[in-house]
């Protein structure tokens, strides 16, 4: 639809029956999602009103479950949010586009040829079986990503799978899934990648990124990358080594634990110890059920899910840390405080506490045994008879001919 | 003789290729290929059963709830846990919300564009559109405003996700006014599927990938406020189904009656059963378990009746195994329709290909009711439209009363999904009432802790798109074996060892193809399975 | 060893005090750490446990820094059974008496030799163990601050978090750090008291044990 500045937006709002007040309110919620003050709402509205022409966008599905696509369909007050998302002209989007087969592929190649587009990538990058674990139109999924990313202004990796391989990367899956950044590093493609981990992606974050693109950069992708406040998080991919990831600080800067409404109960030591119990009915803290809120850095408690309806902890489940990196290996077993350590085939997955207790127990037993030995050797009490000379000196002397 | 190919099949979950041999405008042979292998089973090894509940639902972002329920049920079967009644009802509500979400989204967002042309809607007469809507008994929207919006969209030159499609294909036969109505409802459906998911979020924290149906029951303890929200949203969704989904289906059907003549498929209908009844008997679920292979006869089925063949799939593990002993050794070869051509395994029920999904469930429910049994408690009879009633009504509206077999077709598969939505919406309201009654009556049990830590079991359940099964083997509270047979595995199955085609392949064979360059009919059939 | 004299010059009062502070902080940290790791009783204690941890962690750090600085200024005896003093740091670093004795000391404790080995006030192994507590405490502080929200963002800490693969792993390392201290304390307390309680008397009560005669 037309975006010729001010009037276009007003028409859009009118068509969708959205009042200006609702619109500003929504802009306020985007501000929150970005970690900005809600007083930024008018500026956000102005940025949207002045939006330049549509930004051609390719939404590519890698090894995905389509959950992130589903998620984007659950965006807050969809009418307003879709106005924002309409700013993206999604020329290729397998899950919703009308065209199929050849006609769909042509949409893809035409957009790439024209250049100046944005890529949104969902799902993990499938490198297993020499890249043949994902085929689209006879091409490897990895080839399509490389081709599209090389000419793109920027790539947004949505959801944990796109960020670092997600659960598909989970040990010891042989599918050899990896993340977009790791793959582009490997291919030597330097297009900037914005990472939005979590399983699935929170749709508000995508909206927030688009708003940010208009707000700080007037739609220019390069300026957007330069002017947004980023965090760099890094991890080591089993196959591609160390990877640095760019993430928006406003979204991933604070822990869930620090913003959790149940935090008061945590401080008071009021915990849920069994699901469906009266402690749960009282909204006690889920720490003892293995809540990974303290180690997980997303704004889930603020932005919440499904148009702010609820979120994991509010519904009664401990956070499983899906917004962290390599989230399955780093957080399972989900009902324990600490994650398992992968100790190879012989020992399997082991809890750190078990390791600590076993080592501690062995040491205690050894000391008791040693103490008994010391007693038996008659050393207890006065100690052993002392040597007259160091053994080393004695040996050296002996070598020299024992002239002492 | 030509090969017609659609790759990728868009508007589905996952990556699919459909290839057909077309002679004289009719499909003679078909190959359906799953083009993605991710592997889930190995990720679960040596982890704990609840980890499987959280992780395996990530196989599918459209039906995570069903996977999560099948996973928890497999653990409960393995460890001998019977979930409390409150948990049963809450899971039914969660599952129902997902069914409604999925069916609405499927019909309007994924499938409608095979029949409805928003471009054609541009030439609709607004006054006629209102008149048509009134006559069809379907929901009225601000058609003028929507037409204006569409025009702006088209004039801008950037059609976004509508771009590049063959809207001029002669298969688009609806009058522009009906196109406009359906397009208006396309936009409303986007809102309604999200409303359905707000129910999921209330109970499960979020959609996709809700968090609370943990093995043993549910982690969700409702408050009065939350129960109100759930009820209110179900009422909104039900209203949309009654005033848009069903009338739209009945309004469009007469224009595409030829789709009753092809697309039927293998004619074997499997349902593991979904929506647990109070007696927790799979054969008495609100959509019951059963296997129908012809006529009004139903056979019992269980986990042991499943085998998976890999003769035509890119695996080098043994073929013909039951999933409880399943192996998954992926080994890509080339794509060759004469040899191996898919990552999908060929799932067989009692050695037969089996169609799963709404049509299969409605067939099983129809046979159940036709046998004189009642699917719902007697006191609900006035409030719930059951499958047989809904099917009979539809046949009557189409002027083919008393001929249910006509629904074993492309049109039948589309209609079954929407009729099922109506039944499930009715049921959901009853379950909310039952849950509220129980809680007010003092039932405060939502979860049962496990007492043993060893065992093996399966969870057989239904996702909106079909039968889902999870198999688990637990030793010392750790997973030693895990296998999943996803709904799509059944429908997109390739040929088996004996060369018998899979359900979608069989449905394609015999279908007309007007233009092999633009094989709209093939696309419609593939979509009808909601793969 | 036990039969040796334990003079105050070996352990001046300030080190008796630093040792006490050390011990108390360690007990508090390990206890509260265990509780934070898994709240084994629910009695409104989490806030207290965290408070305890956060106070003790600063105290132990200040104490350690003080102890290190003092090692260069305070004079202590660095040989057995003598009141002759020298700079305390000599006790921590290898002395002439420790030379060539590491393997022999091991042999002694593993019952491969009968006679005790010659050493300074501290034996080779002992020095290694004591010295190791210094970096260990700093590592524990580093990993602790890295999982402590007010500090976690500091680039010096965030870089480490990244290096170990995220906050969960950092927490696990911190948790293992506790176990290392527990192991150290077990061995340390055992060795301190295996012969007799003279060492404990001096380090806790500052009571001298006078020689009972030569051996
Ligand atoms: C010296 C500086 C130290 C600092 C700055 C520090 C800081 C912290 C912090 C911030 C936490 C997390 C508390 C929370 O999230 O509420 C923590 C947890 C913990 N600390 Fe420390 N700590 C220190 C020393 C120690 C020592 C010496 C021990 C053990 C002897 C210890 C044992 C623990 C344990 C076991 C936990 C719980 C870890 C878990 O979550 O499993 N800490 N510490
Ligand atoms: C493997 C060798 C040794 C280890 C690991 C070791 C360990 C320790 C440790 C940890 C202490 C500190 C406090 C205490 O625990 O007593 C200690 C104290 C002491 N050790 Fe040993 N020790 C070793 C060998 C010796 C030997 C060979 C002697 C003497 C011949 C000796 C004499 C002493 C004395 C006298 C003290 C008490 C210090 C004092 O309070 O003045 N140690 N030892
Ligand atoms: C169970 C409690 C403990 C006992 C019975 C004990 C006993 C002793 C004794 C007898 C000494 C004097 C040995 C000597 O200086 O030769 C000593 C020194 C020492 N202890 Fe402990 N200790 C205990 C706990 C700890 C803990 C928890 C730590 C630290 C983690 C610690 C660290 C040290 C250090 C570093 C020294 C070296 C000397 C100094 O700082 O002046 N001790 N301890
Ligand atoms: S529920 Fe989780 S995030 Fe919330 S306070 Fe408790 S531990 Fe922290
Ligand atoms: S609260 Fe935790 S588990 Fe839930 S979405 Fe956020 S990061 Fe994922």
PDB file of C-alpha atoms in Angstrom, chain B residues 100 234-235 237-247 250 286-287 362 365 369 375-377 380-394 418-430:
ATOM      1  CA  UNK B 100      -9.469 -23.648  15.971  1.00  0.00           C
ATOM      2  CA  UNK B 234     -13.710 -19.173  22.775  1.00  0.00           C
ATOM      3  CA  UNK B 235     -17.046 -17.425  22.334  1.00  0.00           C
ATOM      4  CA  UNK B 237     -13.823 -17.614  17.890  1.00  0.00           C
ATOM      5  CA  UNK B 238     -16.938 -19.746  17.778  1.00  0.00           C
ATOM      6  CA  UNK B 239     -18.922 -16.792  16.547  1.00  0.00           C
ATOM      7  CA  UNK B 240     -16.465 -16.310  13.689  1.00  0.00           C
ATOM      8  CA  UNK B 241     -16.686 -19.970  12.766  1.00  0.00           C
ATOM      9  CA  UNK B 242     -20.467 -19.880  12.718  1.00  0.00           C
ATOM     10  CA  UNK B 243     -20.743 -16.602  10.843  1.00  0.00           C
ATOM     11  CA  UNK B 244     -17.819 -16.847   8.433  1.00  0.00           C
ATOM     12  CA  UNK B 245     -15.974 -20.149   8.176  1.00  0.00           C
ATOM     13  CA  UNK B 246     -19.021 -22.376   7.744  1.00  0.00           C
ATOM     14  CA  UNK B 247     -21.156 -20.051   5.551  1.00  0.00           C
ATOM     15  CA  UNK B 250     -21.032 -23.474   1.857  1.00  0.00           C
ATOM     16  CA  UNK B 286     -14.631 -36.887  21.470  1.00  0.00           C
ATOM     17  CA  UNK B 287     -12.971 -37.629  18.162  1.00  0.00           C
ATOM     18  CA  UNK B 362     -14.651 -37.016  10.683  1.00  0.00           C
ATOM     19  CA  UNK B 365     -16.566 -40.065  14.062  1.00  0.00           C
ATOM     20  CA  UNK B 369     -22.209 -42.222  15.374  1.00  0.00           C
ATOM     21  CA  UNK B 375     -19.968 -38.941  21.059  1.00  0.00           C
ATOM     22  CA  UNK B 376     -21.029 -36.492  23.746  1.00  0.00           C
ATOM     23  CA  UNK B 377     -22.839 -36.825  27.077  1.00  0.00           C
ATOM     24  CA  UNK B 380     -24.843 -31.723  25.888  1.00  0.00           C
ATOM     25  CA  UNK B 381     -26.891 -32.886  22.940  1.00  0.00           C
ATOM     26  CA  UNK B 382     -28.649 -29.552  22.439  1.00  0.00           C
ATOM     27  CA  UNK B 383     -25.471 -27.497  22.658  1.00  0.00           C
ATOM     28  CA  UNK B 384     -23.062 -29.466  20.527  1.00  0.00           C
ATOM     29  CA  UNK B 385     -23.375 -30.108  16.792  1.00  0.00           C
ATOM     30  CA  UNK B 386     -21.763 -33.498  16.348  1.00  0.00           C
ATOM     31  CA  UNK B 387     -19.845 -34.634  13.235  1.00  0.00           C
ATOM     32  CA  UNK B 388     -22.650 -36.675  11.725  1.00  0.00           C
ATOM     33  CA  UNK B 389     -25.143 -33.855  12.120  1.00  0.00           C
ATOM     34  CA  UNK B 390     -22.704 -31.394  10.554  1.00  0.00           C
ATOM     35  CA  UNK B 391     -21.913 -33.692   7.644  1.00  0.00           C
ATOM     36  CA  UNK B 392     -25.557 -34.466   6.939  1.00  0.00           C
ATOM     37  CA  UNK B 393     -26.342 -30.762   6.995  1.00  0.00           C
ATOM     38  CA  UNK B 394     -23.581 -30.043   4.506  1.00  0.00           C
ATOM     39  CA  UNK B 418     -14.143 -26.590   8.661  1.00  0.00           C
ATOM     40  CA  UNK B 419     -16.933 -28.799   9.994  1.00  0.00           C
ATOM     41  CA  UNK B 420     -14.577 -30.206  12.567  1.00  0.00           C
ATOM     42  CA  UNK B 421     -13.814 -26.654  13.691  1.00  0.00           C
ATOM     43  CA  UNK B 422     -17.518 -26.097  14.365  1.00  0.00           C
ATOM     44  CA  UNK B 423     -17.737 -29.280  16.477  1.00  0.00           C
ATOM     45  CA  UNK B 424     -14.607 -28.470  18.465  1.00  0.00           C
ATOM     46  CA  UNK B 425     -15.747 -24.890  19.135  1.00  0.00           C
ATOM     47  CA  UNK B 426     -19.012 -26.220  20.578  1.00  0.00           C
ATOM     48  CA  UNK B 427     -17.165 -28.724  22.737  1.00  0.00           C
ATOM     49  CA  UNK B 428     -14.750 -26.134  24.082  1.00  0.00           C
ATOM     50  CA  UNK B 429     -17.528 -24.108  25.645  1.00  0.00           C
ATOM     51  CA  UNK B 430     -18.797 -27.237  27.400  1.00  0.00           C
TER      52      UNK B 430
END
